[in-house]
Tab-separated table of C-alpha atoms in Angstrom:
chain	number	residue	atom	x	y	z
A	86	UNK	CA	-21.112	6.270	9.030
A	87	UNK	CA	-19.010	7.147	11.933
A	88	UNK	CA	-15.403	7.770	11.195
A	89	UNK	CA	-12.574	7.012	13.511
A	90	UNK	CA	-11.501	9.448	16.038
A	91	UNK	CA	-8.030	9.512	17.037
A	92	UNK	CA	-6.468	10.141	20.560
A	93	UNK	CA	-3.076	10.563	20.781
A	94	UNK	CA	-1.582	9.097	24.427
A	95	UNK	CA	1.651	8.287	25.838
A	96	UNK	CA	1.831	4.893	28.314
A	97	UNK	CA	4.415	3.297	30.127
A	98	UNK	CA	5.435	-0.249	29.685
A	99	UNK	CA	8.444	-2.215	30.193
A	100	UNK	CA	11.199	-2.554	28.039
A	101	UNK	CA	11.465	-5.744	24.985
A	102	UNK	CA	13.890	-6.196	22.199
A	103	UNK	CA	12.785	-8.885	19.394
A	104	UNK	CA	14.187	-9.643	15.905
A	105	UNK	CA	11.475	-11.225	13.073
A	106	UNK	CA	11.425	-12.451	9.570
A	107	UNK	CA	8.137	-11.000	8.260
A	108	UNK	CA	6.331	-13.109	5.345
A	109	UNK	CA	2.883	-12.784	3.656
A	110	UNK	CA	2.236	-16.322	1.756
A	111	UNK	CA	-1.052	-16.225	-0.125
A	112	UNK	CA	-3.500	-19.922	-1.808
A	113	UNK	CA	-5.730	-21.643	-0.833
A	114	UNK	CA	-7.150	-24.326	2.188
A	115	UNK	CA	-8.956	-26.744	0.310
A	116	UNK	CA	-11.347	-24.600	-2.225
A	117	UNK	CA	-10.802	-21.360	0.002
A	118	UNK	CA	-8.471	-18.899	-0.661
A	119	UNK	CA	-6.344	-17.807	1.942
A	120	UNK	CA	-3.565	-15.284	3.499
A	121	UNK	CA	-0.928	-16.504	6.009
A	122	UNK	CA	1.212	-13.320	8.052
A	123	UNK	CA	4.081	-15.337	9.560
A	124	UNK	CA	6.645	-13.738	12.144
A	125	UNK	CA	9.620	-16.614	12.233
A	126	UNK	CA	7.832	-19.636	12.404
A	127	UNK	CA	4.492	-17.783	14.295
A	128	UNK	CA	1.473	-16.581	12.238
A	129	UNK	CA	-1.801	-15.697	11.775
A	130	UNK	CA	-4.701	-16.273	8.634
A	131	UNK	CA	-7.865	-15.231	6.990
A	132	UNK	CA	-9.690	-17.858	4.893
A	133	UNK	CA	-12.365	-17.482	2.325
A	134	UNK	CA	-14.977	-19.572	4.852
A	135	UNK	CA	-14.967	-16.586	7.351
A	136	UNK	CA	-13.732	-13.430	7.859
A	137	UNK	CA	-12.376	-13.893	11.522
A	138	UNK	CA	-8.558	-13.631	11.851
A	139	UNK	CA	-7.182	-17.007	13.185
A	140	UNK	CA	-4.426	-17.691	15.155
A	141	UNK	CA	-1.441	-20.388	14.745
A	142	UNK	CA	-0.395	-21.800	17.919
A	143	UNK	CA	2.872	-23.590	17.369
A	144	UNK	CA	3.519	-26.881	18.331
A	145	UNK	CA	7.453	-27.522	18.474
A	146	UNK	CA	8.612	-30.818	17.944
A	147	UNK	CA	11.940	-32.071	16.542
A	148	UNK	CA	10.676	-32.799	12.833
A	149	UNK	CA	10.566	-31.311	9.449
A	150	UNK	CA	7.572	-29.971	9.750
A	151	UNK	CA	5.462	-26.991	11.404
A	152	UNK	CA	2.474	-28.420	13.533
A	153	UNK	CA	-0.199	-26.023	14.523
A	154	UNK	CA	-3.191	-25.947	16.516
A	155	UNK	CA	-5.568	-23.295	15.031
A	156	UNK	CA	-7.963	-20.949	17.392
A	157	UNK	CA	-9.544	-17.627	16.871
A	158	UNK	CA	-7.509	-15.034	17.330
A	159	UNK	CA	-8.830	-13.781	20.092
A	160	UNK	CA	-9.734	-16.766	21.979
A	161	UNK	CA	-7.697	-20.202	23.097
A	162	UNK	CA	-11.492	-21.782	24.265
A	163	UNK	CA	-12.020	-23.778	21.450
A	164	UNK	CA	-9.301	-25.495	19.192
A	165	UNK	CA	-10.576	-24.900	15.896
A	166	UNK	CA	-8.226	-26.993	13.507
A	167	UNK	CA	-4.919	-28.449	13.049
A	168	UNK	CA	-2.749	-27.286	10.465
A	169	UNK	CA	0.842	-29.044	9.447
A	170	UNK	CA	3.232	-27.279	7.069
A	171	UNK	CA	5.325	-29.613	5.789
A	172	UNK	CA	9.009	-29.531	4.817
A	173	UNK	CA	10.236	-27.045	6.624
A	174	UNK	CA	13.471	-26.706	8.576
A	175	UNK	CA	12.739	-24.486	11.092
A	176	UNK	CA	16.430	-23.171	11.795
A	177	UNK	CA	16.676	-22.091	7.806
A	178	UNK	CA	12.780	-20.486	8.066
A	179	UNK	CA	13.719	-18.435	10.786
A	180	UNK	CA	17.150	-17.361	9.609
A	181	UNK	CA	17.165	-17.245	5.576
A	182	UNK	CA	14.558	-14.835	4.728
A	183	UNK	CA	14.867	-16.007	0.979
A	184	UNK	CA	14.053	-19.750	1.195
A	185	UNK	CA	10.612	-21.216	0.750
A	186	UNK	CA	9.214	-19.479	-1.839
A	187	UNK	CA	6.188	-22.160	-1.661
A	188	UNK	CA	4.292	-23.976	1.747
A	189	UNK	CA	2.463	-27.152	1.175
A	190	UNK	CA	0.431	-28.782	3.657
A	191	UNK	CA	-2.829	-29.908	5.553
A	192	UNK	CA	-5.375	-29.821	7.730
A	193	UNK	CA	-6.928	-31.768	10.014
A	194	UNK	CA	-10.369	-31.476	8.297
A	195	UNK	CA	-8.269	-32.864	5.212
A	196	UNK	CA	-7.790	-29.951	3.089
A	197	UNK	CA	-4.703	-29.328	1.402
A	198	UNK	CA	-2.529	-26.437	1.820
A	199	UNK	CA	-1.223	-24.750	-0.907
A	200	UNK	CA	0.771	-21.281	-0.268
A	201	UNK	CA	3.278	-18.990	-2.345
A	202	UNK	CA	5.499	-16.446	-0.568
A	203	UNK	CA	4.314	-12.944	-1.566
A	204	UNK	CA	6.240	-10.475	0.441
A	205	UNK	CA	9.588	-10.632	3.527
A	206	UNK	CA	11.097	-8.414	5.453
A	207	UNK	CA	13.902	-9.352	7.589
A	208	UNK	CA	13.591	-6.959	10.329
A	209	UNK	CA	16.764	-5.791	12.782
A	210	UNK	CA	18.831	-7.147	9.890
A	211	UNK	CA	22.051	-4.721	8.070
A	212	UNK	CA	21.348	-5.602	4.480
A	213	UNK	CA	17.708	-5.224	4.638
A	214	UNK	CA	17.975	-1.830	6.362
A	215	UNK	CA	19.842	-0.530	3.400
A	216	UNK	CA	18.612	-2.260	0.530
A	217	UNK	CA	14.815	-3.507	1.360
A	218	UNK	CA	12.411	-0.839	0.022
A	219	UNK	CA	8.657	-1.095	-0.934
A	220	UNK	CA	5.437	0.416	-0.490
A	221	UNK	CA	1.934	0.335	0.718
A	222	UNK	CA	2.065	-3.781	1.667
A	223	UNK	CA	-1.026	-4.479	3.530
A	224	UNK	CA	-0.391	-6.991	6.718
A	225	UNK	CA	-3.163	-8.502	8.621
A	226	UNK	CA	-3.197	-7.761	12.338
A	227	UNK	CA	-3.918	-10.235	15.164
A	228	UNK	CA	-6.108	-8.218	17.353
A	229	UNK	CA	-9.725	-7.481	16.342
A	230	UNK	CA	-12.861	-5.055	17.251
A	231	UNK	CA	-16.578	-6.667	17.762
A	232	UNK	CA	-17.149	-6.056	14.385
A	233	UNK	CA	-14.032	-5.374	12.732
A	234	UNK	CA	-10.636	-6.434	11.443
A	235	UNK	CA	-7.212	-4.524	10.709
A	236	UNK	CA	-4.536	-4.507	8.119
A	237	UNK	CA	-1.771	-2.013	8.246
A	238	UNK	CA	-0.189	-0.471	5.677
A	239	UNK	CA	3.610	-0.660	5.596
A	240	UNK	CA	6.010	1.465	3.866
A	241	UNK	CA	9.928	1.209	3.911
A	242	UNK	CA	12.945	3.466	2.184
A	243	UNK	CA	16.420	2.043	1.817
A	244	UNK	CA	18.256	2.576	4.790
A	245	UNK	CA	15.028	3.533	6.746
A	246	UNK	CA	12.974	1.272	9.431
A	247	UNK	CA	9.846	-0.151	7.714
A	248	UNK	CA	6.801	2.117	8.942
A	249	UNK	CA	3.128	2.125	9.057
A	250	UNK	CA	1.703	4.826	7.058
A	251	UNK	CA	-2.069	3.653	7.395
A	252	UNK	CA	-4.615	1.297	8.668
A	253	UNK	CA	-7.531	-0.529	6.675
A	254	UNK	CA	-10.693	-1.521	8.527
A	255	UNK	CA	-12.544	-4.397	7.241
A	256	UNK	CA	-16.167	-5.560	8.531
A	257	UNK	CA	-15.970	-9.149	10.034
A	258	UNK	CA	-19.659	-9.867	9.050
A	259	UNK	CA	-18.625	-9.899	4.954
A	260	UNK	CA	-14.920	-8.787	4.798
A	261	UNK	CA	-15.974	-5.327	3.196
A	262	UNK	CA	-13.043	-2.702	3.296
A	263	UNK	CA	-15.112	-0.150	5.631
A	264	UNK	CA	-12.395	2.972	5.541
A	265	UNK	CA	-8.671	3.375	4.964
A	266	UNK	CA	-6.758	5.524	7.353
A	267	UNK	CA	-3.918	7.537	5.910
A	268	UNK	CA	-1.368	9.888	6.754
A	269	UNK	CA	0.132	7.645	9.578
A	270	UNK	CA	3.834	8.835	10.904
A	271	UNK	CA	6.426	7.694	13.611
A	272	UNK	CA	4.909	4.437	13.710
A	273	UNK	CA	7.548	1.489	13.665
A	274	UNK	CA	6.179	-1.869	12.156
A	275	UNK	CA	6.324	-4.282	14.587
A	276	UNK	CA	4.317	-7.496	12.498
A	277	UNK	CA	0.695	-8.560	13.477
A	278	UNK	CA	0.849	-7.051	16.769
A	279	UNK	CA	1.052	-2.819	16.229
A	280	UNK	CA	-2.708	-3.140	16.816
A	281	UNK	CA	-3.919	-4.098	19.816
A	282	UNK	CA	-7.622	-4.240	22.098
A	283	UNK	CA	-8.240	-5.040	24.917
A	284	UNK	CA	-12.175	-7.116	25.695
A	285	UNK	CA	-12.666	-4.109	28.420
A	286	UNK	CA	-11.745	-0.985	26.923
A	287	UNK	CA	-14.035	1.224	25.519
A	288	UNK	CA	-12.646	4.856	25.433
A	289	UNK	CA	-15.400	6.538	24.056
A	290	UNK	CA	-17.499	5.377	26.692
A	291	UNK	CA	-20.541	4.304	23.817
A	292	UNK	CA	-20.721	0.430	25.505
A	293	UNK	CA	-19.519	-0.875	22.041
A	294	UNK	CA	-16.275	-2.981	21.801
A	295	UNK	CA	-15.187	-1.439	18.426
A	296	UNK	CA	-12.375	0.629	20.144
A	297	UNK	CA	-8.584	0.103	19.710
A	298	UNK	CA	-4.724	1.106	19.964
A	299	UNK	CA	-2.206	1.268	17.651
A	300	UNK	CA	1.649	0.920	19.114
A	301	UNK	CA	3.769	3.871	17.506
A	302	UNK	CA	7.109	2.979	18.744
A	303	UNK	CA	7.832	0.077	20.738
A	304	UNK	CA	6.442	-2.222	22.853
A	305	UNK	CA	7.573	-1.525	26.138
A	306	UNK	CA	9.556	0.654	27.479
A	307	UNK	CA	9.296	4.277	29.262
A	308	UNK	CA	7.781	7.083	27.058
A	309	UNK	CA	6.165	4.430	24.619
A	310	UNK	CA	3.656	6.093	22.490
A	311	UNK	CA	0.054	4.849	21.107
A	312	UNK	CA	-2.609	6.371	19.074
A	313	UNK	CA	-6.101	5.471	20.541
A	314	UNK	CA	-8.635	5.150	18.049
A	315	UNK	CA	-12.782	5.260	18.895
A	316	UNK	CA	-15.024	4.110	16.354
């Protein structure tokens, strides 16, 4: 097995400021289980079908629910599904990181959608900077490899910035855990988007599309750091 390689390099971007409610809900689509990673009222998903990270494209409308038009992650081509949460009020979702413990819904396909909230983190908020603490919460990233799909780990002290201390790397072909990356520091947490690739970049030069970044920082902005990772 090759084992990731890691290249540390800085790049400069252009400045960004957000603020985010971080949830993990976890249940099922029908008979598949499934994993939801919202940001506010954005997310993305893994189902027990496939192991392809799916992406949430939000449909706002003035109603009480969230409507969604479902795509690969890494691709708006082909709508794959709709999905509607329903009951929601999206101004107390984005604001109240301790309502809606539980998501029901459906599909298009007509499965039912049946979630409970499993972890939050209100981000750029007073009260969670001092009080919020856990450790080693696994949160599925947007961005994928050819053959591969990321969770990071996230850590967080009271008083202290929630960080990524590692990286898991599952195979897309049977969702097998393929290595864990440890001993990650400096690295903000900035939701399903700390990992990134790009369909061109290959920084190893090997012709495989298995390569990618992970954001340490920020964003944007001058100075912005990012460890490159070859596989």
């Amino acid at each position: 097995m090759k084992y990731i390689k890691c290249i540390l390099l800085t790049i400069l971007l252009t400045p960004a400021i957000s603020h985010a409610i971080f949830r993990i809900y976890t249940g099922t689509i029908g008979q598949d289980n499934a994993e939801f990673y919202f940001d506010d009222e954005y997310a993305v998903y893994l189902d027990g079908k496939e192991h392809e990270v799916k992406r949430l494209s939000f449909i706002r409308e003035h109603n009480n629910m969230f409507n969604y038009e479902v795509y690969y992650a890494n691709s708006f081509e082909k709508m794959l599904d709709k999905i509607v949460i329903e009951n929601v009020d999206g101004g107390i979702f984005n604001h109240d990181a301790d309502a809606y413990q539980y998501l029901t819904g459906h599909s298009l396909n007509g499965d039912k959608i049946n979630l409970h909230k499993t972890f939050e983190y209100k981000k750029y908020d007073e009260r969670s900077l001092r009080e919020a603490e856990f450790n080693n919460i696994d949160y599925l990233q947007q961005d994928s490899t050819k053959d591969f799909y990321f969770k990071v780990i996230i850590s967080k002290k009271k008083n202290e910035e929630a960080n990524i201390v590692g990286i898991k790397i599952y195979s897309k072909h049977d969702g097998r855990l393929i290595q864990t990356i440890t001993g990650i520091k400096g690295c903000e947490f900035h939701g399903y988007a700390n990992i990134m690739n790009h369909e061109k970049s290959d920084y190893n030069f090997d012709g495989d599309n298995n390569d990618f970044f992970l954001v340490k920082d920020r964003y944007h902005g001058p100075n912005s750091t990012a460890e490159y990772y070859v596989y």
